[in-house]
PDB file of C-alpha atoms and ligand atoms in Angstrom:
ATOM      1  CA  UNK A   1      10.579   2.502 -21.868  1.00 94.00           C
ATOM      2  CA  UNK A   2      12.107   2.886 -18.487  1.00 98.00           C
ATOM      3  CA  UNK A   3      15.434   1.293 -17.715  1.00 98.00           C
ATOM      4  CA  UNK A   4      15.748  -2.234 -16.164  1.00 97.00           C
ATOM      5  CA  UNK A   5      16.769  -0.770 -12.755  1.00 98.00           C
ATOM      6  CA  UNK A   6      13.347   1.017 -12.462  1.00 98.00           C
ATOM      7  CA  UNK A   7      10.285  -0.593 -10.905  1.00 99.00           C
ATOM      8  CA  UNK A   8       6.627   0.406 -10.677  1.00 99.00           C
ATOM      9  CA  UNK A   9       4.937  -0.463  -7.412  1.00 99.00           C
ATOM     10  CA  UNK A  10       1.081  -0.292  -7.507  1.00 99.00           C
ATOM     11  CA  UNK A  11      -0.248  -0.275  -4.014  1.00 99.00           C
ATOM     12  CA  UNK A  12      -3.705  -1.833  -3.089  1.00 99.00           C
ATOM     13  CA  UNK A  13      -5.925  -0.915  -6.059  1.00 99.00           C
ATOM     14  CA  UNK A  14      -8.723  -3.108  -4.709  1.00 98.00           C
ATOM     15  CA  UNK A  15     -12.433  -2.901  -4.625  1.00 99.00           C
ATOM     16  CA  UNK A  16     -12.691  -2.133  -0.865  1.00 99.00           C
ATOM     17  CA  UNK A  17     -10.624   0.975  -1.310  1.00 98.00           C
ATOM     18  CA  UNK A  18     -12.628   2.170  -4.335  1.00 98.00           C
ATOM     19  CA  UNK A  19     -16.037   3.913  -4.261  1.00 98.00           C
ATOM     20  CA  UNK A  20     -18.693   1.522  -2.942  1.00 98.00           C
ATOM     21  CA  UNK A  21     -16.007  -0.505  -1.084  1.00 98.00           C
ATOM     22  CA  UNK A  22     -15.865  -1.170   2.695  1.00 98.00           C
ATOM     23  CA  UNK A  23     -13.023   1.314   3.220  1.00 98.00           C
ATOM     24  CA  UNK A  24     -13.587   3.567   0.226  1.00 98.00           C
ATOM     25  CA  UNK A  25     -10.987   6.225  -0.604  1.00 98.00           C
ATOM     26  CA  UNK A  26     -12.709   9.231  -2.289  1.00 98.00           C
ATOM     27  CA  UNK A  27     -12.114   9.065  -6.020  1.00 98.00           C
ATOM     28  CA  UNK A  28      -9.939   5.972  -5.542  1.00 98.00           C
ATOM     29  CA  UNK A  29     -10.872   4.484  -8.937  1.00 98.00           C
ATOM     30  CA  UNK A  30     -10.000   7.624 -10.908  1.00 98.00           C
ATOM     31  CA  UNK A  31      -6.265   6.816 -10.868  1.00 99.00           C
ATOM     32  CA  UNK A  32      -6.613   3.562 -12.684  1.00 99.00           C
ATOM     33  CA  UNK A  33      -6.280   4.747 -16.342  1.00 98.00           C
ATOM     34  CA  UNK A  34      -3.026   6.473 -15.439  1.00 98.00           C
ATOM     35  CA  UNK A  35      -1.718   3.357 -13.654  1.00 98.00           C
ATOM     36  CA  UNK A  36      -2.492   1.200 -16.628  1.00 98.00           C
ATOM     37  CA  UNK A  37      -0.521   3.565 -18.785  1.00 98.00           C
ATOM     38  CA  UNK A  38       2.363   3.510 -16.450  1.00 98.00           C
ATOM     39  CA  UNK A  39       2.433  -0.279 -16.353  1.00 98.00           C
ATOM     40  CA  UNK A  40       3.392  -0.211 -20.113  1.00 98.00           C
ATOM     41  CA  UNK A  41       6.424   2.035 -19.434  1.00 98.00           C
ATOM     42  CA  UNK A  42       8.173  -0.078 -16.782  1.00 98.00           C
ATOM     43  CA  UNK A  43      10.006  -3.358 -17.109  1.00 98.00           C
ATOM     44  CA  UNK A  44       9.574  -4.331 -13.439  1.00 98.00           C
ATOM     45  CA  UNK A  45       5.988  -4.145 -12.251  1.00 98.00           C
ATOM     46  CA  UNK A  46       4.724  -5.108  -8.791  1.00 98.00           C
ATOM     47  CA  UNK A  47       1.110  -5.041  -7.441  1.00 99.00           C
ATOM     48  CA  UNK A  48       0.432  -5.266  -3.756  1.00 99.00           C
ATOM     49  CA  UNK A  49      -2.795  -6.702  -2.226  1.00 98.00           C
ATOM     50  CA  UNK A  50      -4.060  -5.925   1.223  1.00 98.00           C
ATOM     51  CA  UNK A  51      -5.143  -9.528   2.295  1.00 98.00           C
ATOM     52  CA  UNK A  52      -6.529  -9.948   5.726  1.00 99.00           C
ATOM     53  CA  UNK A  53      -8.070 -13.003   7.482  1.00 98.00           C
ATOM     54  CA  UNK A  54     -11.504 -12.295   8.822  1.00 98.00           C
ATOM     55  CA  UNK A  55     -10.266 -12.278  12.317  1.00 98.00           C
ATOM     56  CA  UNK A  56      -7.633  -9.596  11.650  1.00 98.00           C
ATOM     57  CA  UNK A  57      -6.715  -7.449  14.652  1.00 98.00           C
ATOM     58  CA  UNK A  58      -6.878  -4.192  12.567  1.00 98.00           C
ATOM     59  CA  UNK A  59     -10.717  -4.583  12.294  1.00 98.00           C
ATOM     60  CA  UNK A  60     -12.718  -2.499  14.832  1.00 98.00           C
ATOM     61  CA  UNK A  61     -15.312  -5.317  14.755  1.00 98.00           C
ATOM     62  CA  UNK A  62     -12.777  -7.659  16.315  1.00 98.00           C
ATOM     63  CA  UNK A  63     -12.384  -5.434  19.407  1.00 98.00           C
ATOM     64  CA  UNK A  64     -15.335  -5.270  21.892  1.00 95.00           C
ATOM     65  CA  UNK A  65     -16.764  -1.742  21.998  1.00 94.00           C
ATOM     66  CA  UNK A  66     -14.206  -0.238  19.658  1.00 97.00           C
ATOM     67  CA  UNK A  67     -15.265   2.481  17.258  1.00 98.00           C
ATOM     68  CA  UNK A  68     -14.224   2.324  13.648  1.00 98.00           C
ATOM     69  CA  UNK A  69     -11.281   4.782  12.995  1.00 98.00           C
ATOM     70  CA  UNK A  70     -10.311   4.915  16.641  1.00 98.00           C
ATOM     71  CA  UNK A  71      -6.711   4.131  17.680  1.00 98.00           C
ATOM     72  CA  UNK A  72      -5.745   1.307  19.867  1.00 98.00           C
ATOM     73  CA  UNK A  73      -2.355   0.298  21.320  1.00 97.00           C
ATOM     74  CA  UNK A  74      -0.833  -2.959  19.994  1.00 98.00           C
ATOM     75  CA  UNK A  75       2.331  -4.626  21.119  1.00 97.00           C
ATOM     76  CA  UNK A  76       4.058  -3.086  18.111  1.00 97.00           C
ATOM     77  CA  UNK A  77       2.596   0.464  18.560  1.00 97.00           C
ATOM     78  CA  UNK A  78      -0.598   2.488  17.929  1.00 97.00           C
ATOM     79  CA  UNK A  79      -2.924   1.012  15.381  1.00 98.00           C
ATOM     80  CA  UNK A  80      -6.056   2.486  13.718  1.00 98.00           C
ATOM     81  CA  UNK A  81      -9.044   0.224  13.894  1.00 98.00           C
ATOM     82  CA  UNK A  82     -10.555  -0.030  10.440  1.00 98.00           C
ATOM     83  CA  UNK A  83     -13.872  -1.184   9.076  1.00 98.00           C
ATOM     84  CA  UNK A  84     -13.584  -4.776   7.990  1.00 98.00           C
ATOM     85  CA  UNK A  85     -11.918  -4.800   4.562  1.00 98.00           C
ATOM     86  CA  UNK A  86      -9.992  -6.799   2.047  1.00 99.00           C
ATOM     87  CA  UNK A  87     -10.802 -10.116   3.606  1.00 99.00           C
ATOM     88  CA  UNK A  88      -8.950 -12.910   1.840  1.00 99.00           C
ATOM     89  CA  UNK A  89     -10.979 -14.319  -1.099  1.00 98.00           C
ATOM     90  CA  UNK A  90     -13.817 -11.832  -1.050  1.00 99.00           C
ATOM     91  CA  UNK A  91     -14.794  -9.521  -3.809  1.00 98.00           C
ATOM     92  CA  UNK A  92     -13.703  -6.523  -1.739  1.00 99.00           C
ATOM     93  CA  UNK A  93     -10.141  -7.919  -1.684  1.00 99.00           C
ATOM     94  CA  UNK A  94     -10.021  -8.416  -5.448  1.00 99.00           C
ATOM     95  CA  UNK A  95      -8.338  -5.946  -7.729  1.00 99.00           C
ATOM     96  CA  UNK A  96     -10.560  -3.317  -9.220  1.00 99.00           C
ATOM     97  CA  UNK A  97     -11.704  -4.684 -12.526  1.00 98.00           C
ATOM     98  CA  UNK A  98     -10.328  -1.641 -14.367  1.00 98.00           C
ATOM     99  CA  UNK A  99      -6.836  -2.399 -13.284  1.00 98.00           C
ATOM    100  CA  UNK A 100      -4.723  -4.288 -15.817  1.00 98.00           C
ATOM    101  CA  UNK A 101      -3.199  -7.021 -13.703  1.00 98.00           C
ATOM    102  CA  UNK A 102      -1.898  -9.259 -16.458  1.00 98.00           C
ATOM    103  CA  UNK A 103       1.248  -7.085 -17.056  1.00 97.00           C
ATOM    104  CA  UNK A 104       2.317  -7.378 -13.419  1.00 98.00           C
ATOM    105  CA  UNK A 105       5.377  -9.601 -12.720  1.00 98.00           C
ATOM    106  CA  UNK A 106       4.577 -10.343  -9.114  1.00 98.00           C
ATOM    107  CA  UNK A 107       1.821  -9.802  -6.543  1.00 98.00           C
ATOM    108  CA  UNK A 108       2.832  -9.212  -3.030  1.00 98.00           C
ATOM    109  CA  UNK A 109       0.138  -9.826  -0.366  1.00 98.00           C
ATOM    110  CA  UNK A 110       0.329  -8.258   2.965  1.00 98.00           C
ATOM    111  CA  UNK A 111      -1.554  -8.089   6.305  1.00 98.00           C
ATOM    112  CA  UNK A 112      -2.199 -11.802   6.239  1.00 98.00           C
ATOM    113  CA  UNK A 113      -1.271 -12.402   9.884  1.00 98.00           C
ATOM    114  CA  UNK A 114      -4.060 -11.858  12.211  1.00 98.00           C
ATOM    115  CA  UNK A 115      -2.015 -10.310  15.004  1.00 98.00           C
ATOM    116  CA  UNK A 116      -0.301  -7.531  12.964  1.00 98.00           C
ATOM    117  CA  UNK A 117      -1.235  -5.056  10.275  1.00 98.00           C
ATOM    118  CA  UNK A 118       1.020  -4.308   7.367  1.00 98.00           C
ATOM    119  CA  UNK A 119       0.589  -0.908   5.713  1.00 98.00           C
ATOM    120  CA  UNK A 120       4.076  -0.995   4.034  1.00 98.00           C
ATOM    121  CA  UNK A 121       4.808  -3.299   1.176  1.00 98.00           C
ATOM    122  CA  UNK A 122       8.253  -3.946   2.722  1.00 98.00           C
ATOM    123  CA  UNK A 123       7.683  -4.468   6.418  1.00 98.00           C
ATOM    124  CA  UNK A 124       4.668  -5.234   8.689  1.00 98.00           C
ATOM    125  CA  UNK A 125       3.730  -2.541  11.222  1.00 98.00           C
ATOM    126  CA  UNK A 126       6.347  -3.679  13.728  1.00 97.00           C
ATOM    127  CA  UNK A 127       8.717  -2.302  11.176  1.00 96.00           C
ATOM    128  CA  UNK A 128      10.791  -5.499  11.257  1.00 97.00           C
ATOM    129  CA  UNK A 129       8.906  -8.441   9.832  1.00 97.00           C
ATOM    130  CA  UNK A 130       9.734  -8.462   6.087  1.00 98.00           C
ATOM    131  CA  UNK A 131       7.247  -9.116   3.290  1.00 98.00           C
ATOM    132  CA  UNK A 132       9.874 -10.391   0.955  1.00 98.00           C
ATOM    133  CA  UNK A 133       9.530  -7.362  -1.459  1.00 98.00           C
ATOM    134  CA  UNK A 134      12.919  -6.069  -0.817  1.00 98.00           C
ATOM    135  CA  UNK A 135      14.575  -9.473  -1.806  1.00 98.00           C
ATOM    136  CA  UNK A 136      12.481  -9.609  -4.891  1.00 98.00           C
ATOM    137  CA  UNK A 137      13.353  -6.042  -6.082  1.00 98.00           C
ATOM    138  CA  UNK A 138      17.058  -6.535  -5.311  1.00 98.00           C
ATOM    139  CA  UNK A 139      17.289  -9.843  -7.156  1.00 98.00           C
ATOM    140  CA  UNK A 140      15.536  -8.193 -10.137  1.00 98.00           C
ATOM    141  CA  UNK A 141      18.107  -5.386 -10.085  1.00 98.00           C
ATOM    142  CA  UNK A 142      15.580  -2.638  -9.252  1.00 98.00           C
ATOM    143  CA  UNK A 143      17.060   0.464  -7.523  1.00 98.00           C
ATOM    144  CA  UNK A 144      14.643   3.216  -8.567  1.00 98.00           C
ATOM    145  CA  UNK A 145      11.008   2.878  -7.456  1.00 99.00           C
ATOM    146  CA  UNK A 146       7.915   4.706  -8.575  1.00 99.00           C
ATOM    147  CA  UNK A 147       4.881   4.262  -6.280  1.00 99.00           C
ATOM    148  CA  UNK A 148       1.251   4.853  -7.117  1.00 99.00           C
ATOM    149  CA  UNK A 149      -2.074   3.648  -5.593  1.00 99.00           C
ATOM    150  CA  UNK A 150      -4.093   3.624  -2.411  1.00 98.00           C
ATOM    151  CA  UNK A 151      -4.068   5.126   0.033  1.00 98.00           C
ATOM    152  CA  UNK A 152      -1.498   7.985  -0.234  1.00 98.00           C
ATOM    153  CA  UNK A 153      -1.388   8.492   3.668  1.00 98.00           C
ATOM    154  CA  UNK A 154      -1.274   4.844   4.725  1.00 98.00           C
ATOM    155  CA  UNK A 155       0.059   2.120   2.488  1.00 98.00           C
ATOM    156  CA  UNK A 156       1.662   4.266  -0.133  1.00 99.00           C
ATOM    157  CA  UNK A 157       3.449   6.465   2.459  1.00 98.00           C
ATOM    158  CA  UNK A 158       4.620   3.648   4.666  1.00 98.00           C
ATOM    159  CA  UNK A 159       5.947   1.835   1.589  1.00 98.00           C
ATOM    160  CA  UNK A 160       7.655   4.830   0.215  1.00 99.00           C
ATOM    161  CA  UNK A 161       9.347   5.654   3.642  1.00 98.00           C
ATOM    162  CA  UNK A 162      10.525   2.063   4.111  1.00 98.00           C
ATOM    163  CA  UNK A 163      11.872   1.933   0.555  1.00 98.00           C
ATOM    164  CA  UNK A 164      13.790   5.068   1.077  1.00 98.00           C
ATOM    165  CA  UNK A 165      15.243   3.779   4.327  1.00 98.00           C
ATOM    166  CA  UNK A 166      16.246   0.648   2.453  1.00 98.00           C
ATOM    167  CA  UNK A 167      18.264   2.768   0.063  1.00 98.00           C
ATOM    168  CA  UNK A 168      16.026   2.841  -3.055  1.00 99.00           C
ATOM    169  CA  UNK A 169      15.515   6.078  -4.901  1.00 99.00           C
ATOM    170  CA  UNK A 170      11.748   6.660  -4.483  1.00 99.00           C
ATOM    171  CA  UNK A 171       9.286   8.771  -6.369  1.00 99.00           C
ATOM    172  CA  UNK A 172       5.622   8.970  -5.407  1.00 99.00           C
ATOM    173  CA  UNK A 173       3.260  10.185  -8.105  1.00 99.00           C
ATOM    174  CA  UNK A 174       0.708  11.970  -6.081  1.00 98.00           C
ATOM    175  CA  UNK A 175      -1.685  12.417  -9.011  1.00 98.00           C
ATOM    176  CA  UNK A 176      -1.808   8.556  -9.315  1.00 99.00           C
ATOM    177  CA  UNK A 177      -2.679   8.227  -5.607  1.00 99.00           C
ATOM    178  CA  UNK A 178      -5.685   9.144  -3.394  1.00 98.00           C
ATOM    179  CA  UNK A 179      -5.785   9.569   0.348  1.00 98.00           C
ATOM    180  CA  UNK A 180      -8.025   8.550   3.273  1.00 98.00           C
ATOM    181  CA  UNK A 181      -7.023  11.759   5.130  1.00 97.00           C
ATOM    182  CA  UNK A 182      -7.963  10.772   8.642  1.00 97.00           C
ATOM    183  CA  UNK A 183      -7.255  13.449  11.288  1.00 96.00           C
ATOM    184  CA  UNK A 184      -4.597  15.230   9.222  1.00 97.00           C
ATOM    185  CA  UNK A 185      -2.958  11.977   8.085  1.00 98.00           C
ATOM    186  CA  UNK A 186      -2.391  13.244   4.620  1.00 98.00           C
ATOM    187  CA  UNK A 187      -0.307  16.203   5.650  1.00 98.00           C
ATOM    188  CA  UNK A 188       1.698  14.070   8.064  1.00 98.00           C
ATOM    189  CA  UNK A 189       2.343  11.484   5.395  1.00 98.00           C
ATOM    190  CA  UNK A 190       3.464  14.069   2.844  1.00 98.00           C
ATOM    191  CA  UNK A 191       5.799  15.615   5.452  1.00 98.00           C
ATOM    192  CA  UNK A 192       7.130  12.174   6.488  1.00 98.00           C
ATOM    193  CA  UNK A 193       7.817  11.197   2.870  1.00 99.00           C
ATOM    194  CA  UNK A 194       9.566  14.482   2.200  1.00 98.00           C
ATOM    195  CA  UNK A 195      11.670  14.077   5.372  1.00 98.00           C
ATOM    196  CA  UNK A 196      12.699  10.549   4.328  1.00 98.00           C
ATOM    197  CA  UNK A 197      13.939  11.859   0.948  1.00 98.00           C
ATOM    198  CA  UNK A 198      10.995  10.623  -1.129  1.00 99.00           C
ATOM    199  CA  UNK A 199      10.439  12.621  -4.380  1.00 98.00           C
ATOM    200  CA  UNK A 200       6.874  13.811  -4.628  1.00 98.00           C
ATOM    201  CA  UNK A 201       5.758  14.501  -8.116  1.00 98.00           C
ATOM    202  CA  UNK A 202       2.351  15.288  -9.666  1.00 98.00           C
TER     203      UNK A 202
HETATM  204  C1  VGL B 301      -4.797   0.518   3.809  1.00 79.98           C
HETATM  205  C2  VGL B 301      -5.804   1.029   5.802  1.00 79.98           C
HETATM  206  C3  VGL B 301      -5.875  -0.315   6.109  1.00 79.98           C
HETATM  207  C4  VGL B 301      -4.170   1.061   2.622  1.00 79.98           C
HETATM  208  C5  VGL B 301      -4.765  -0.820   4.093  1.00 79.98           C
HETATM  209  O1  VGL B 301      -4.042   0.295   1.540  1.00 79.98           O
HETATM  210  O2  VGL B 301      -3.720   2.277   2.533  1.00 79.98           O
HETATM  211  N1  VGL B 301      -5.204   1.503   4.698  1.00 79.98           N
HETATM  212  N2  VGL B 301      -5.415  -1.185   5.239  1.00 79.98           N
HETATM  213 ZN1   ZN B 302      -5.720  -3.309   5.556  1.00 79.98          ZN
END
């Protein structure tokens, strides 16, 4: 069993990011057995859930003439326009049925404001609006974080980099993550995590 200061953060293991989903990550469901095993090892366990209103500004369908996977400029910076995914209350937004959710202590939802996306589990894409996860982890006494889930190059990487900036010790288990890999985003994310002091382990 890991110590009380260690937390497992499971990022966005939801139907829409698994094969057959609206924004499927190749092989996304293959990481679930290992994540379930990890959940038994940690005393502090957090799940995150991408949780968008139907009119969310990160959906290409909500921008006239925009192509899916194109990039637009938002007040807070560049934003990829995604296929409609993880709409609140839909089957696509639900956790994959293979994921053991009962052991989780808390579920953090993110991306619920229409005007702003939130890749990171800590801050929305303006890098300043908090989700509340930092306060939760601090008050639980967690200082060392292990991150797993989907997708390596977006929500996992943004969360890991923010966590490192906040002063947590951060490990990403690459083998328990899968990537979207859009225009070299995986390589950029791995470099960004390494530069931020995130430990990358298999
Ligand atoms: C994610 C793109 C859009 C993720 C969420 O979980 O990595 N990626 N929304
Ligand atoms: Zn999303």
